[in-house]
Amino acid sequence: MRIGLAGAGRIGARHAAALCTMPEVESLVIADADPSRARDLAVRLDARPRDRVRAEESVSGLFGAGLDGLVVAAATDAHAALVERAVAARIGVFCEKPLAADVDGTFHIAAAARRTGVPVQVGFQRRFDAGYVAAREAVSAGRLGWLHTV
């Protein structure tokens, strides 16, 4: 599969590293509002032996790369437009939360996905984040004592 990544910041870099470990991902194409950040991430990831990673200078270039799927990890205010563009291009999407800035925007994207049948998945609250996992373990083990409200 050829996967696109929109957003090369902290969470985008984490997604990119994870994607590079998947044998199904033949190539990863990265774009960011700051093209140098996309280039830097691509260079860091392409140092790994099996990876075929490259950066695009723009999101338009990303959408012209023949993608099979897209990960949206860009700034929150860009999520809805990127997901809508991917759905219109019939590209399946994984989007970091939130899908849109407001409820109406979320309903709009959901309707577009439903009309086209393109899969859209939204990343859930940071339930796998190391800090959240550690807090849950501390609560479960009773290390924090009696908790009234969490």
Tab-separated table of N, CA, C and O in Angstrom, residues 17 60 76 98 124:
chain	number	residue	atom	x	y	z
A	17	ALA	N	6.535	6.536	12.002
A	17	ALA	CA	7.417	5.466	12.481
A	17	ALA	C	6.668	4.142	12.566
A	17	ALA	O	7.187	3.088	12.172
A	60	SER	N	-1.272	19.222	-2.020
A	60	SER	CA	-1.717	18.891	-3.389
A	60	SER	C	-0.834	17.799	-3.977
A	60	SER	O	-1.327	16.870	-4.619
A	76	THR	N	-5.351	20.766	13.885
A	76	THR	CA	-6.771	20.463	14.036
A	76	THR	C	-7.643	21.206	13.036
A	76	THR	O	-8.574	20.628	12.472
A	98	PRO	N	-9.822	15.987	16.661
A	98	PRO	CA	-11.204	15.768	16.256
A	98	PRO	C	-11.314	15.725	14.738
A	98	PRO	O	-10.423	16.186	14.021
A	124	PHE	N	-9.008	7.700	18.748
A	124	PHE	CA	-9.695	7.882	20.016
A	124	PHE	C	-8.788	8.607	20.996
A	124	PHE	O	-7.564	8.598	20.856
